[in-house]
CSV table of C-alpha atoms in Angstrom, one decimal:
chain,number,residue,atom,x,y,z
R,26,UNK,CA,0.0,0.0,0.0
R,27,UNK,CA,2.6,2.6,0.4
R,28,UNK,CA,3.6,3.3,-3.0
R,29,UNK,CA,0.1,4.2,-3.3
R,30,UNK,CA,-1.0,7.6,-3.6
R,31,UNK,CA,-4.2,8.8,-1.4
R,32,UNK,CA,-6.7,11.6,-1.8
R,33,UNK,CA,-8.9,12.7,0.6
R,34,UNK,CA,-12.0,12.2,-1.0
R,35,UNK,CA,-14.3,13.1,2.3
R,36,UNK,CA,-14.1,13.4,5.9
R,37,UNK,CA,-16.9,12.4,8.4
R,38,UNK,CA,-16.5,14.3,12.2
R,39,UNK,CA,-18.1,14.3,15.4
R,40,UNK,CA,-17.3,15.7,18.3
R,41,UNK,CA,-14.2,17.5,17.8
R,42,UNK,CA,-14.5,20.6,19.2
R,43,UNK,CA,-16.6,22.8,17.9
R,44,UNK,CA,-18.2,20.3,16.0
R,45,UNK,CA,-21.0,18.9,18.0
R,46,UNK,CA,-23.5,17.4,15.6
R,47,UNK,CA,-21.8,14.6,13.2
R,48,UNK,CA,-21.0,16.5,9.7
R,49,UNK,CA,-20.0,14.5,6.3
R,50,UNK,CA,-17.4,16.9,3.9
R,51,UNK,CA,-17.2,15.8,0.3
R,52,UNK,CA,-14.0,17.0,-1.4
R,53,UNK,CA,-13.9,18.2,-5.0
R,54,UNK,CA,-10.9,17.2,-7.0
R,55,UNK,CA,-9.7,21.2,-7.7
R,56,UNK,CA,-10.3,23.7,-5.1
R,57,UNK,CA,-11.6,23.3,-2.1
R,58,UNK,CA,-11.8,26.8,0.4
R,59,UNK,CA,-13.0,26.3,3.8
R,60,UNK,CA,-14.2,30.2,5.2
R,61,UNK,CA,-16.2,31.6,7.6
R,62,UNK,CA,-16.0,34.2,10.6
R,63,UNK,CA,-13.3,34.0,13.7
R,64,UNK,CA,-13.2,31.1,15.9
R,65,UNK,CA,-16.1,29.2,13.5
R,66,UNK,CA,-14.3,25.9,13.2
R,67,UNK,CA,-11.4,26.5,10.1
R,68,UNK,CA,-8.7,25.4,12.1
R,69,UNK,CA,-10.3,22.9,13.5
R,70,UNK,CA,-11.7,21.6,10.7
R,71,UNK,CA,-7.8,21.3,9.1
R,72,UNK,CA,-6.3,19.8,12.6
R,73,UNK,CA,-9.4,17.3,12.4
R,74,UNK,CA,-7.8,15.7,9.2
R,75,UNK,CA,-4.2,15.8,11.0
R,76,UNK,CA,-5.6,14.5,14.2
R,77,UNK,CA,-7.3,11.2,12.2
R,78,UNK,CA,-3.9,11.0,10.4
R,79,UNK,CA,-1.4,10.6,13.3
R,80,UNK,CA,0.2,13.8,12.4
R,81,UNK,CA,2.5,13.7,15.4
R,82,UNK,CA,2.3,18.0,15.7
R,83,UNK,CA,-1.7,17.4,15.9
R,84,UNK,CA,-1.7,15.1,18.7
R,85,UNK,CA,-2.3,16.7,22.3
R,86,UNK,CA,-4.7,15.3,24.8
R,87,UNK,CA,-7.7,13.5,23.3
R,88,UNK,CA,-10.0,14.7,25.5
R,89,UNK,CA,-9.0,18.2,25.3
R,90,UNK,CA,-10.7,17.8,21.9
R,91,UNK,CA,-14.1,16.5,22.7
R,92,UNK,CA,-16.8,19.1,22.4
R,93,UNK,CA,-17.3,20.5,26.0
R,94,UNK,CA,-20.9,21.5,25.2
R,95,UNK,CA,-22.6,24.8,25.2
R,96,UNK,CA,-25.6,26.7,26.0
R,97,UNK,CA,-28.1,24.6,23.6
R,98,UNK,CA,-25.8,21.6,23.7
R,99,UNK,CA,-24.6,18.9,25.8
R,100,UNK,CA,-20.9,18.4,26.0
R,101,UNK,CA,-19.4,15.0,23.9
R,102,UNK,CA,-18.4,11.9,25.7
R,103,UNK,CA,-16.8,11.1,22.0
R,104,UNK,CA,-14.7,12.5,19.3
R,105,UNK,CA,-14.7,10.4,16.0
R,106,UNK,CA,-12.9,11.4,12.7
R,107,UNK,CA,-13.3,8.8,9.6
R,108,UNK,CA,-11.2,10.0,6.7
R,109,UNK,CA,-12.4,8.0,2.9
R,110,UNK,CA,-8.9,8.2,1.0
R,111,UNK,CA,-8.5,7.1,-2.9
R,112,UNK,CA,-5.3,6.1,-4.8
R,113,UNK,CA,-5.3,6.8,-8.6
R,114,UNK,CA,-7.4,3.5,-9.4
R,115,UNK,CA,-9.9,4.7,-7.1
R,116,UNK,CA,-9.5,1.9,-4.6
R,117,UNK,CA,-11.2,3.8,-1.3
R,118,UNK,CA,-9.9,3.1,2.4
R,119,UNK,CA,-11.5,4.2,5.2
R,120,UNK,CA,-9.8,5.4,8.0
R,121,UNK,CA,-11.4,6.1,11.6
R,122,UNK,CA,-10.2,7.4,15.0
R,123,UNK,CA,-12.3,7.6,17.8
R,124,UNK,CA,-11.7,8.4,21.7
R,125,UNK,CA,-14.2,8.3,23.9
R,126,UNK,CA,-14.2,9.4,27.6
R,127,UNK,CA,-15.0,6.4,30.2
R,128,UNK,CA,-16.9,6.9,33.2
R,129,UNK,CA,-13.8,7.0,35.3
R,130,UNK,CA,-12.4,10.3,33.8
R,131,UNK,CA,-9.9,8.0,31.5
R,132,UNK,CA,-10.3,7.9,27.9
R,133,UNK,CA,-9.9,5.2,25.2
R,134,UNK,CA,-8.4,5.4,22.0
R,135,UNK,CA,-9.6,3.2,18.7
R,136,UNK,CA,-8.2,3.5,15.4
R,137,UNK,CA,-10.1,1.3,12.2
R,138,UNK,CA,-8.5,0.6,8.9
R,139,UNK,CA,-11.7,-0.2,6.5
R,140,UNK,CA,-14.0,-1.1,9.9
R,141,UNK,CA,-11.3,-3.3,11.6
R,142,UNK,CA,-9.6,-2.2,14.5
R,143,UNK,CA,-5.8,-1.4,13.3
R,144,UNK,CA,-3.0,-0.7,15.6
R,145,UNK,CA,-1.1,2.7,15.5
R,146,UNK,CA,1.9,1.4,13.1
R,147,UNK,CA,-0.7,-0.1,10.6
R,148,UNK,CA,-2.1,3.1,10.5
R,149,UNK,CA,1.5,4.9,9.9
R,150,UNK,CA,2.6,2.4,7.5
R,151,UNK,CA,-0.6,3.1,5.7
R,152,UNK,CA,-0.4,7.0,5.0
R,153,UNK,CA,3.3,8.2,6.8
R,154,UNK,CA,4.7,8.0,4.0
R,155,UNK,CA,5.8,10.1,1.1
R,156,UNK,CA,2.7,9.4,-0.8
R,157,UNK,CA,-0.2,11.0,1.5
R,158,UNK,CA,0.7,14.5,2.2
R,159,UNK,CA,-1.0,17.7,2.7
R,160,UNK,CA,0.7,20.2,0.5
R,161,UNK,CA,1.3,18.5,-2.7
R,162,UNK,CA,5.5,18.3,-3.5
R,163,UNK,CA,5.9,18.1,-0.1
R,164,UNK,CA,6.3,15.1,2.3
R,165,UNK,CA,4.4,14.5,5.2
R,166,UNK,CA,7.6,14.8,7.4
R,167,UNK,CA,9.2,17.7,5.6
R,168,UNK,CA,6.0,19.7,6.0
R,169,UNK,CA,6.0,19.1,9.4
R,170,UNK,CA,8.8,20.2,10.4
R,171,UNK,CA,7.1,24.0,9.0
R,172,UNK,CA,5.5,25.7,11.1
R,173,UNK,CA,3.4,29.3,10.8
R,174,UNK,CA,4.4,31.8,8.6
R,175,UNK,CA,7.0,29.3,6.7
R,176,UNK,CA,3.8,26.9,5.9
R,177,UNK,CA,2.0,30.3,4.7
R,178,UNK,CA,4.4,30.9,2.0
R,179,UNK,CA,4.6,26.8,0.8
R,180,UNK,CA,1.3,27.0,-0.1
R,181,UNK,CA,1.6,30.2,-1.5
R,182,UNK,CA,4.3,29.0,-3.3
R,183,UNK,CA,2.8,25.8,-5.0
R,184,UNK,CA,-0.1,27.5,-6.0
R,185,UNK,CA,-0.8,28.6,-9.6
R,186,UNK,CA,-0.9,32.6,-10.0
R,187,UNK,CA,-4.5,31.6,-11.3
R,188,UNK,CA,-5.8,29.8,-8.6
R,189,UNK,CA,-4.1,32.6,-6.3
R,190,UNK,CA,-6.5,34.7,-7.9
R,191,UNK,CA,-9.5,33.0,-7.7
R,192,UNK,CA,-9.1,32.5,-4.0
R,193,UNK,CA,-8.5,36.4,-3.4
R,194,UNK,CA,-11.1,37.4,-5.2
R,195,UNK,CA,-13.6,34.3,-3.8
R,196,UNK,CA,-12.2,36.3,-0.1
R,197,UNK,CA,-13.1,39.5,-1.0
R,198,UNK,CA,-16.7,38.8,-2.2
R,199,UNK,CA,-17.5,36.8,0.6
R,200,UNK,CA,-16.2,40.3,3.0
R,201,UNK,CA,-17.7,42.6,1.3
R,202,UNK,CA,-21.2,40.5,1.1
R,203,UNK,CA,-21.3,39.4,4.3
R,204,UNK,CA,-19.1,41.6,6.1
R,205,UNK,CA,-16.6,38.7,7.6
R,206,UNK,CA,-13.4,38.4,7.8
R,207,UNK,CA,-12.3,35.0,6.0
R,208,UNK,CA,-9.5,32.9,5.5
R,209,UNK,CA,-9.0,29.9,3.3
R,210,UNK,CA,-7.2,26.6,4.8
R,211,UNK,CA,-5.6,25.1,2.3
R,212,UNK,CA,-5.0,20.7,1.6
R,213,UNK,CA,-3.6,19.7,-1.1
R,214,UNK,CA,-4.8,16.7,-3.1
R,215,UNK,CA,-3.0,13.8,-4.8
R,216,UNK,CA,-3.2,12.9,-8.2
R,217,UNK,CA,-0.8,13.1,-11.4
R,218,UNK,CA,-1.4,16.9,-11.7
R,219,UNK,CA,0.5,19.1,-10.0
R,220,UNK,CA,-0.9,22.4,-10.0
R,221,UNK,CA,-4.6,22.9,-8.8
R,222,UNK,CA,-4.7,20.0,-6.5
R,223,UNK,CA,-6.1,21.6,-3.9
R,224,UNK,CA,-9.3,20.6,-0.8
């Protein structure tokens, strides 16, 4: 499996943080922009995917992640992420993490490769690898080791001026229509294309 290379092709979450009620994403093959107001999920949404992945800079205390609840709505004893990756034959795997908190105050951790219950290194030997990454032309390990405004500018940087464009000016509408600030969080998808790959 690890000469294969993935796509996200949807993402499934529950629970994580500000995401109370379960939410399915579909991912298009070109651009996908996730927007929206300050402290409305983005980031989350984007350390979700790292979270279900194993990315080792995502992981903190599971249950510092489980919704807390609100004033309409009960606090989580759960958080469950399911990832459906594709290679370039379309051959689908589904990836699931779940924690839940016990009774006791502990919490246990499950991980599922297509439903059965996988152990950590069958998950890493499944998508650490050099051919399930993030930011296209970069490896999952090189990436990491990027953090804030360095990140910024790799994306920038493997972005066509086009598709620059687009973004900016999908930004701008959505401020000046609806008078929010918004930011785009940026994956990049495999395929064979370089440029444009991007959920």
């Amino acid at each position: 499996m690890t000469d294969k290379r993935w796509i996200i092709k949807s993402m499934d979450i529950h629970g994580f943080k500000p995401f109370a009620d379960p939410k399915h994403i579909e991912f298009s093959r070109r651009m996908n922009m996730v927007v929206g107001a300050h402290k409305t999920g983005k980031t989350a949404f984007l350390q979700a995917i790292r979270w279900a992945s194993l990315d080792r800079k995502a992981e903190k205390k599971s249950q510092n992640l489980i919704f807390r609840g609100s004033e309409t709505l009960p606090a989580s004893n759960l958080v469950e992420v399911s990832l459906t990756l594709a290679d370039d034959s379309n051959t689908e795997i589904a990836l699931k993490r779940i924690t839940r908190k016990n009774p006791d105050n502990t919490v246990s951790d499950e991980l599922f490769i297509n439903g059965i219950s996988a152990s950590v290194d069958e998950v890493k030997n499944l998508i650490q690898n050099k051919s399930f990454c993030l930011i296209d032309g970069c490896s999952k390990e090189d990436f990491d080791s990027l953090t804030g405004d360095k990140r910024k500018q790799y994306i920038i940087s493997t972005m066509e001026e086009s598709i620059i464009q687009q973004a900016e000016k999908f930004i701008s509408i959505t401020k000046d229509e609806c008078g929010i600030s918004t930011i785009p969080v940026v994956i990049s998808r495999w395929n064979d294309e370089r440029n444009g790959n991007i959920a």
